Coordinates of C-alpha atoms in Angstrom, one line a residue:
M1 CA 17.2 -9.2 -20.0
T2 CA 18.1 -6.4 -17.7
Y3 CA 16.0 -5.0 -14.8
E4 CA 18.1 -2.0 -13.9
T5 CA 15.2 0.5 -14.0
I6 CA 12.9 -1.4 -11.6
R7 CA 15.8 -2.4 -9.4
N8 CA 16.7 1.3 -8.9
E9 CA 13.1 2.3 -8.4
A10 CA 12.6 -0.4 -5.8
Y11 CA 15.9 0.5 -4.0
E12 CA 15.1 4.2 -3.9
A13 CA 11.6 3.6 -2.6
N14 CA 12.7 1.1 0.1
M15 CA 15.2 3.7 1.4
R16 CA 12.3 6.1 2.0
I17 CA 10.7 3.7 4.5
P18 CA 13.1 4.6 7.3
E19 CA 13.4 8.2 6.1
N20 CA 9.6 8.5 6.5
N21 CA 9.6 6.7 9.9
L22 CA 7.4 4.0 8.5
A23 CA 9.2 1.0 10.0
L24 CA 11.7 -0.1 12.5
Y25 CA 14.5 -2.6 11.7
T26 CA 13.3 -4.6 8.6
W27 CA 9.6 -4.1 9.1
G28 CA 8.6 -3.1 5.6
N29 CA 9.1 -3.5 1.9
V30 CA 8.4 -1.8 -1.4
S31 CA 8.2 -3.4 -4.9
A32 CA 8.4 -1.8 -8.3
F33 CA 6.4 -3.4 -11.2
D34 CA 7.2 -3.7 -14.9
K35 CA 3.9 -4.6 -16.5
D36 CA 5.3 -5.2 -19.9
K37 CA 7.8 -7.7 -18.7
G38 CA 5.4 -9.2 -16.1
V39 CA 8.0 -8.9 -13.2
F40 CA 8.6 -6.8 -10.2
A41 CA 11.6 -5.9 -8.1
I42 CA 11.3 -6.2 -4.3
K43 CA 13.4 -5.9 -1.2
P44 CA 15.2 -9.0 -0.1
S45 CA 14.0 -10.7 3.0
G46 CA 15.4 -9.6 6.4
V47 CA 18.1 -7.3 5.1
P48 CA 18.5 -4.0 7.0
Y49 CA 17.9 -0.9 5.0
P50 CA 21.5 0.5 5.4
E51 CA 22.8 -2.7 3.8
L52 CA 20.6 -2.5 0.7
T53 CA 21.8 -1.7 -2.8
P54 CA 20.0 -1.6 -6.1
H55 CA 21.7 -4.9 -7.0
S56 CA 20.3 -6.6 -3.9
M57 CA 16.7 -6.0 -5.1
V58 CA 15.2 -9.4 -6.2
I59 CA 13.2 -9.8 -9.5
V60 CA 10.1 -11.9 -9.2
D61 CA 7.4 -12.9 -11.7
L62 CA 3.6 -12.7 -11.1
D63 CA 3.6 -16.3 -9.8
G64 CA 6.0 -15.3 -7.1
V65 CA 8.9 -17.2 -8.7
K66 CA 12.4 -15.6 -8.5
V67 CA 13.6 -14.6 -11.9
D68 CA 16.8 -12.9 -11.1
G69 CA 18.9 -12.0 -8.0
S70 CA 21.1 -13.7 -5.5
L71 CA 19.0 -13.2 -2.3
N72 CA 15.7 -14.4 -1.2
P73 CA 12.8 -12.0 -1.8
S74 CA 10.6 -10.5 0.9
S75 CA 8.4 -13.0 2.7
D76 CA 5.5 -10.7 1.6
T77 CA 6.3 -11.3 -2.1
P78 CA 3.2 -13.5 -2.7
T79 CA 1.0 -10.8 -1.5
H80 CA 2.5 -8.3 -3.9
A81 CA 2.2 -10.8 -6.7
V82 CA -1.5 -11.3 -6.1
L83 CA -2.2 -7.6 -6.0
Y84 CA -0.3 -6.9 -9.2
K85 CA -2.0 -9.9 -11.0
K86 CA -5.5 -9.1 -9.8
F87 CA -5.5 -5.3 -9.7
A88 CA -2.8 -4.1 -12.2
V89 CA -3.3 -6.8 -14.8
A90 CA -6.8 -8.2 -14.5
Q91 CA -8.5 -4.9 -13.6
N92 CA -6.0 -2.7 -15.5
A93 CA -5.4 -0.4 -12.5
E94 CA -2.4 1.9 -12.9
I95 CA -0.3 0.3 -10.2
G96 CA 3.5 0.4 -10.6
G97 CA 4.5 0.0 -7.0
I98 CA 3.3 -1.5 -3.7
I99 CA 4.4 -0.8 -0.1
H100 CA 3.8 -2.8 3.1
T101 CA 5.0 -1.7 6.5
H102 CA 4.2 -2.1 10.2
S103 CA 3.9 1.6 10.8
T104 CA 2.5 2.4 14.3
F105 CA -0.8 4.1 13.7
A106 CA -1.9 2.1 10.7
V107 CA -1.1 -1.1 12.5
S108 CA -3.1 0.1 15.5
W109 CA -6.2 0.4 13.3
A110 CA -5.5 -2.9 11.7
Q111 CA -5.2 -4.6 15.1
A112 CA -8.5 -3.1 16.1
V113 CA -9.9 -4.5 12.8
R114 CA -11.6 -1.2 12.0
P115 CA -11.8 0.8 8.8
V116 CA -10.5 4.4 9.2
P117 CA -13.4 6.9 9.1
L118 CA -13.1 9.8 6.7
F119 CA -13.1 12.6 9.2
G120 CA -11.3 15.4 7.4
T121 CA -10.0 17.0 4.2
T122 CA -6.5 15.5 4.4
H123 CA -8.1 12.1 4.0
A124 CA -10.5 13.4 1.3
D125 CA -7.6 14.8 -0.7
H126 CA -6.5 11.2 -1.3
I127 CA -9.5 8.9 -1.3
Q128 CA -13.2 9.4 -1.0
K129 CA -13.9 6.4 1.2
S130 CA -13.0 5.2 4.6
V131 CA -9.8 3.3 4.5
P132 CA -11.0 -0.4 4.3
C133 CA -9.9 -3.0 6.8
T134 CA -10.2 -6.7 6.0
P135 CA -11.3 -9.2 8.5
Y136 CA -8.8 -11.7 10.0
L137 CA -7.7 -14.5 7.7
S138 CA -9.3 -17.8 8.4
R139 CA -7.3 -20.6 10.1
E140 CA -7.4 -22.5 6.9
A141 CA -6.0 -19.6 4.8
V142 CA -3.2 -19.1 7.3
E143 CA -2.2 -22.7 7.3
Q144 CA -2.5 -23.1 3.5
D145 CA -0.5 -20.2 2.1
Y146 CA -0.5 -17.2 4.4
E147 CA 1.1 -14.5 2.3
K148 CA -0.8 -15.4 -0.9
E149 CA -4.1 -15.7 1.0
T150 CA -3.4 -12.2 2.4
G151 CA -3.4 -10.8 -1.1
L152 CA -6.5 -12.8 -2.1
L153 CA -8.3 -11.5 1.0
I154 CA -7.6 -7.9 0.0
V155 CA -8.9 -8.6 -3.5
R156 CA -12.1 -10.2 -2.2
H157 CA -12.7 -7.4 0.3
F158 CA -12.4 -4.8 -2.5
L159 CA -14.9 -6.8 -4.6
E160 CA -17.3 -7.1 -1.7
L161 CA -17.2 -3.4 -1.0
G162 CA -17.3 -2.5 -4.7
L163 CA -14.0 -0.5 -4.4
N164 CA -11.9 0.4 -7.4
P165 CA -8.2 -0.2 -6.6
G166 CA -7.3 2.6 -9.0
E167 CA -9.1 5.1 -6.7
V168 CA -8.8 3.5 -3.3
N169 CA -5.0 2.9 -3.1
M170 CA -4.7 1.8 0.5
V171 CA -6.0 -1.0 2.8
L172 CA -5.5 -2.4 6.3
C173 CA -5.3 -6.2 6.8
G174 CA -7.0 -7.1 10.0
G175 CA -4.5 -7.9 12.8
H176 CA -1.6 -7.3 10.5
G177 CA -1.0 -3.9 8.9
P178 CA -1.1 -1.6 5.9
F179 CA -0.6 -2.1 2.2
A180 CA -0.7 0.8 -0.2
W181 CA 0.1 1.2 -3.9
G182 CA 0.6 3.9 -6.6
T183 CA 1.4 4.5 -10.2
T184 CA 5.1 4.2 -9.2
A185 CA 7.1 2.7 -6.3
D186 CA 7.8 6.2 -5.1
K187 CA 4.1 7.1 -5.3
A188 CA 3.3 3.9 -3.3
V189 CA 5.6 5.2 -0.5
Y190 CA 3.8 8.5 -0.7
N191 CA 0.5 6.8 -0.3
G192 CA 1.8 4.6 2.5
T193 CA 3.0 7.7 4.3
V194 CA -0.3 9.4 3.8
L195 CA -2.1 6.4 5.2
E196 CA 0.0 6.5 8.4
E197 CA -0.8 10.2 8.9
I198 CA -4.5 9.7 8.2
C199 CA -4.6 6.9 10.8
K200 CA -2.8 9.1 13.3
M201 CA -5.2 12.0 12.7
A202 CA -8.3 9.8 13.0
L203 CA -7.1 8.3 16.3
C204 CA -6.5 11.8 17.7
T205 CA -9.9 12.9 16.5
L206 CA -11.6 10.1 18.3
A207 CA -9.5 10.8 21.4
I208 CA -10.8 14.4 21.4
N209 CA -14.3 13.6 20.4
P210 CA -15.4 9.9 20.5
E211 CA -18.7 10.9 18.8
A212 CA -17.0 12.7 15.8
S213 CA -18.9 12.5 12.6
P214 CA -17.6 11.7 9.1
L215 CA -16.9 14.7 6.9
P216 CA -20.0 15.7 4.8
D217 CA -20.0 14.2 1.3
Y218 CA -20.0 17.6 -0.4
I219 CA -16.8 18.6 1.3
V220 CA -15.3 15.2 0.5
S221 CA -16.2 15.6 -3.2
K222 CA -14.8 19.1 -3.4
H223 CA -11.4 18.2 -1.9
Y224 CA -11.0 15.0 -3.9
M225 CA -12.1 16.5 -7.2
R226 CA -9.9 19.6 -7.0
K227 CA -6.9 17.3 -7.0
H228 CA -8.2 14.3 -9.1
G229 CA -11.2 15.4 -11.1
P230 CA -11.4 16.4 -14.8
N231 CA -11.3 20.1 -13.8
A232 CA -8.6 19.7 -11.1
Y233 CA -6.8 22.9 -10.2
Y234 CA -4.5 21.9 -7.3
G235 CA -0.8 22.4 -8.1
Q236 CA 0.9 23.8 -11.2
T237 CA -0.4 23.4 -14.7
K238 CA 2.1 22.0 -17.2

């Protein structure tokens, strides 16, 4: 069985992490998912971006077991596996890629353990909710299986808040950093980049006006629906 398509998708998406200034050194990873085969391709652990090739992407199944590849997969692989299994498979969300980085502004909100308020239309163009932020992992979870438990915490947090991962495609992990996903690996990078910009804008908003109010619901709905609703009119028609 060959995995050329998802290897290439994962490689191209990972190369956009430094291009989009989302990470220093090796502080980020993207995976590309093949739902039919039940596997995903992910960046190898600790390998600098300039040294990556499509062939260096590692193929992993949904139990986090390496299926193909000569290198060790990202240490965040178990988190990706949980999100694919629980969101893309169990909930049938259209997720074909996941990104995790340590981008500055998103990490800042995660370290503050605060959701990102929906202050403006840039945010509303992409999701209709505050960007959720999980609490810290418990000591027991960290000591048991840190990366897997990170994924399970995200899933529980979405369940507790009643969030649909097909609509809310980004999250902050308390004290850690951002995860985002999309229909493809490339779209996951796009959403991760949007998340970083939203976090930056929200921080600037609060610096200018600490009492800033969330955007009114009717404006939120207008901006989201013009891109994502049944009568969406943003962009070019096919």
